[in-house]
PDB file of C-alpha atoms in Angstrom:
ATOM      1  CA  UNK A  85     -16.928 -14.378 -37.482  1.00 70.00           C
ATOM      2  CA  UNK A  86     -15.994 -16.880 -34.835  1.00 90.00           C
ATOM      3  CA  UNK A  87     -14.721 -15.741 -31.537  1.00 96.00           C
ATOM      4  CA  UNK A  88     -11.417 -15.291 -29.686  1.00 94.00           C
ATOM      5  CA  UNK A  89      -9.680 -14.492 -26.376  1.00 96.00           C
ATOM      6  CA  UNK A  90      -6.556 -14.304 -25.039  1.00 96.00           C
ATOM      7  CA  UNK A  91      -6.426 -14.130 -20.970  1.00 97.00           C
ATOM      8  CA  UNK A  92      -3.937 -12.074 -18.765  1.00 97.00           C
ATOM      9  CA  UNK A  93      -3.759 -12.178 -15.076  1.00 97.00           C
ATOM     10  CA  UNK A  94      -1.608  -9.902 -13.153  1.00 96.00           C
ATOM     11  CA  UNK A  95      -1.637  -8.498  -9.201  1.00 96.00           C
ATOM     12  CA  UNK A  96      -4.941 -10.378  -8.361  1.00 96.00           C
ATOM     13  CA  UNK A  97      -6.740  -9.807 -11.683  1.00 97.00           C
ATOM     14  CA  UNK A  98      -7.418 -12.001 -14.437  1.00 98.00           C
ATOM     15  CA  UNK A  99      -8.652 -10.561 -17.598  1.00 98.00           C
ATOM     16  CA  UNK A 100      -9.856 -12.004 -20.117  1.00 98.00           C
ATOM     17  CA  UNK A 101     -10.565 -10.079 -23.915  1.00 98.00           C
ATOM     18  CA  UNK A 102     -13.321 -11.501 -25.860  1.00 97.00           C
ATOM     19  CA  UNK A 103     -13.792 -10.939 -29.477  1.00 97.00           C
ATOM     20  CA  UNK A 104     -16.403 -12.241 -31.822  1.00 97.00           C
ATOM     21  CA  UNK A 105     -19.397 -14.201 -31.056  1.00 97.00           C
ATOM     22  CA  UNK A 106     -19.640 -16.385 -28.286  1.00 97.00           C
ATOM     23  CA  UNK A 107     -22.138 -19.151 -29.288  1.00 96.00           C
ATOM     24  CA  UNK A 108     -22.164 -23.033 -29.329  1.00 96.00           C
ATOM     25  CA  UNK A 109     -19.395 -23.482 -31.184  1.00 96.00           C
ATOM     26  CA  UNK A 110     -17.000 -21.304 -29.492  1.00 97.00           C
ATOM     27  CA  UNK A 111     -18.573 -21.434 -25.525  1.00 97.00           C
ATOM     28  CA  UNK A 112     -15.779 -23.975 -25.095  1.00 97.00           C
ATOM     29  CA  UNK A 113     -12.573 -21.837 -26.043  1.00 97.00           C
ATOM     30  CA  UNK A 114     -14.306 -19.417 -23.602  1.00 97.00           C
ATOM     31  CA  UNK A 115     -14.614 -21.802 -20.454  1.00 97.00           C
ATOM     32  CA  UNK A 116     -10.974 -22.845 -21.330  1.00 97.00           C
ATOM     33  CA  UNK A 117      -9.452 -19.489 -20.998  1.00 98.00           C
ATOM     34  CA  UNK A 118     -12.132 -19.143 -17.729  1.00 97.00           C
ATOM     35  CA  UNK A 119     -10.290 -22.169 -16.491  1.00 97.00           C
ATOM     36  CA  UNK A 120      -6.252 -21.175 -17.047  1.00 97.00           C
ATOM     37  CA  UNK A 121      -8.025 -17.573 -14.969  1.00 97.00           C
ATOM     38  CA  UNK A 122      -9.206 -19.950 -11.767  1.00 96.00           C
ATOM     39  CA  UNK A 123      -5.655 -21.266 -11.625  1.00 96.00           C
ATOM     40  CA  UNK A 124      -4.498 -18.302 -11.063  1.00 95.00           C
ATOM     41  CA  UNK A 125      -6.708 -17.576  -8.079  1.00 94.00           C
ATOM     42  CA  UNK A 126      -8.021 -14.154  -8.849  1.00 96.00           C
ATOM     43  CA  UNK A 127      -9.900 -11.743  -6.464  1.00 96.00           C
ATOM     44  CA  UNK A 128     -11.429 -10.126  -9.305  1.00 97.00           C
ATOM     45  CA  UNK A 129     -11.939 -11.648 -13.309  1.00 98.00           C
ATOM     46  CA  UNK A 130     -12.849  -8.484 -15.824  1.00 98.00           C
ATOM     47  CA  UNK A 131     -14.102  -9.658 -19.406  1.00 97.00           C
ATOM     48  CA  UNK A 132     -13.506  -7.335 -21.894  1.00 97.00           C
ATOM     49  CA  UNK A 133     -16.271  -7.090 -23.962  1.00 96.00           C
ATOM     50  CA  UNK A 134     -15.992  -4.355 -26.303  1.00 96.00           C
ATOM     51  CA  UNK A 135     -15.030  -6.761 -29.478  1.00 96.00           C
ATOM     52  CA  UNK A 136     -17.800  -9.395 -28.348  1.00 96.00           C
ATOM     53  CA  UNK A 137     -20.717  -9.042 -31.011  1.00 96.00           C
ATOM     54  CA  UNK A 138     -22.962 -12.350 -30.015  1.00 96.00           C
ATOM     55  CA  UNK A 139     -23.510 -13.985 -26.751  1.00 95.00           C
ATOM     56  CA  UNK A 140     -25.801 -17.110 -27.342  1.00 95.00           C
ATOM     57  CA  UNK A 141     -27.150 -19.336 -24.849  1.00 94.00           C
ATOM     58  CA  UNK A 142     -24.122 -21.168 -24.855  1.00 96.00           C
ATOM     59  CA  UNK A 143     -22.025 -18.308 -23.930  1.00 95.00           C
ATOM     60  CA  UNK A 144     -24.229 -17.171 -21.230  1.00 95.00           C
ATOM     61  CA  UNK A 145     -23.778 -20.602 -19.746  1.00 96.00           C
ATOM     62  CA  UNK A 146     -19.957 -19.901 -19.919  1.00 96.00           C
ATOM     63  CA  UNK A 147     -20.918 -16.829 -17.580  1.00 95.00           C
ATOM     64  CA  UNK A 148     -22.140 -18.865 -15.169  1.00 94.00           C
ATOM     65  CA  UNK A 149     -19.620 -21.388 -15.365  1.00 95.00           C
ATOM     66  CA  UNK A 150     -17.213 -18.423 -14.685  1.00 96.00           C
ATOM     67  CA  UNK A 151     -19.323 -17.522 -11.751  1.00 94.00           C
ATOM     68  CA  UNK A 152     -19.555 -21.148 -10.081  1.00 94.00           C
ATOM     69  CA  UNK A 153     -15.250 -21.888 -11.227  1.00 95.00           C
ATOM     70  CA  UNK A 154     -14.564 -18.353  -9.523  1.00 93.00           C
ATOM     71  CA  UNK A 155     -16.032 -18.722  -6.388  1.00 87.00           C
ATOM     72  CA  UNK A 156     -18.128 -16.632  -3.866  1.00 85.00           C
ATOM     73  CA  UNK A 157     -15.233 -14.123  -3.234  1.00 90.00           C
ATOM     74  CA  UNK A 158     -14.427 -13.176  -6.673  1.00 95.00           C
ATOM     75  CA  UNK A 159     -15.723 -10.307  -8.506  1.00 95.00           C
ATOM     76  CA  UNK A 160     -16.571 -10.624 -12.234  1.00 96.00           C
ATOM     77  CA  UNK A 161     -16.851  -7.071 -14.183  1.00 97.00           C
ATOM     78  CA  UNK A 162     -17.741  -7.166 -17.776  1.00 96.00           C
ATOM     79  CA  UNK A 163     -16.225  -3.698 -19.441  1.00 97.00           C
ATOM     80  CA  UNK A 164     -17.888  -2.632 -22.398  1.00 96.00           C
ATOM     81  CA  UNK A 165     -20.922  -4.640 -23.316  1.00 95.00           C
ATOM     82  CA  UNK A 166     -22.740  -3.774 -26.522  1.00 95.00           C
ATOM     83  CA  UNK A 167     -26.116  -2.773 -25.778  1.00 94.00           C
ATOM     84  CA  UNK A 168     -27.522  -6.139 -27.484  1.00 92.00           C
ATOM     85  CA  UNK A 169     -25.103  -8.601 -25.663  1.00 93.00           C
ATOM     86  CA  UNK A 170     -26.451  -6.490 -22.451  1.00 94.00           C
ATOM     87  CA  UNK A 171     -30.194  -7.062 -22.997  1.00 93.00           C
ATOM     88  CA  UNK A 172     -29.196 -10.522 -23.689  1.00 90.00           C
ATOM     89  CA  UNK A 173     -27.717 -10.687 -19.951  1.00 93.00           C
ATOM     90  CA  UNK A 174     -30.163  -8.762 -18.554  1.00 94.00           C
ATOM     91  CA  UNK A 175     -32.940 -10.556 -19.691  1.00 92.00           C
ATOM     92  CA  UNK A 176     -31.750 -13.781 -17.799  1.00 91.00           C
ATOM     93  CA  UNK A 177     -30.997 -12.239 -14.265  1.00 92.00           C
ATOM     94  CA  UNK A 178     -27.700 -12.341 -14.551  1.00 91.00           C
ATOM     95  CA  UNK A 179     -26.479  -8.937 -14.490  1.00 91.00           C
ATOM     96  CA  UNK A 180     -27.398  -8.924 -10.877  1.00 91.00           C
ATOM     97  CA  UNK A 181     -24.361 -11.724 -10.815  1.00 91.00           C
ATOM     98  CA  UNK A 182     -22.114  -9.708 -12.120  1.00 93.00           C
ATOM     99  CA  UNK A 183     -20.628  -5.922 -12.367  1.00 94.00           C
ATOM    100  CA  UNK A 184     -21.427  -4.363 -15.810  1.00 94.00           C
ATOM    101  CA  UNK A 185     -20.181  -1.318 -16.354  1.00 92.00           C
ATOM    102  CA  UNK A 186     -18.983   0.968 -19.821  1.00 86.00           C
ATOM    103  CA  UNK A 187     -15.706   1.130 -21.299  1.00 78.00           C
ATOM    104  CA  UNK A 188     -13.687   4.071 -19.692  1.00 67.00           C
ATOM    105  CA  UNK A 189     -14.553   3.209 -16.299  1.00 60.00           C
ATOM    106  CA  UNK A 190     -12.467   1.893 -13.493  1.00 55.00           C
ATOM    107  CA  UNK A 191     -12.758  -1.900 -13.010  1.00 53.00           C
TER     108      UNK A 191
END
């Protein structure tokens, strides 16, 4: 399927959608559009994940490369994770990172 993103930031907020699979071929495009979100020195990133099918190792590496890029101060909220990208997270610690929380909700 192949993955993409497009990135928004706006008052304080960068957001980033993500749609597809996330994997070694695609991690890059991800830390990219992390990237062009530091520059715009967000208090909070929020990663739409509603579209995002497949998280690989790769991918998960991009989360943490979002967490070191972003800093100590900046929250990261992933909206909407499918229940098998979220084991996938939880599995490796990281949702204790991070803010997970469902699609509806206020991020």
């Amino acid at each position: 399927m192949g993955f993409h993103g497009k990135m928004h930031a706006e008052n304080g907020v960068a957001t980033i959608r993500l749609v597809g699979e996330v994997d070694s071929r695609s991690a890059h495009r991800l830390n990219e559009l992390i990237v062009a979100a530091v520059k715009r020195t967000p208090q909070r990133l929020v990663l739409l994940a509603e579209e995002l099918t497949y998280l690989s190792s790769a991918g998960l590496r991009s989360l943490v490369f979002a967490h070191q890029k972003m800093g100590r101060g900046v929250e990261i909220v992933l909206v909407g994770v499918r229940p098998e990208v979220a084991e996938t997270i939880r599995l490796t610690g990281f949702d204790r990172s991070i803010v997970m929380q469902e699609t509806g909700e206020e991020p």
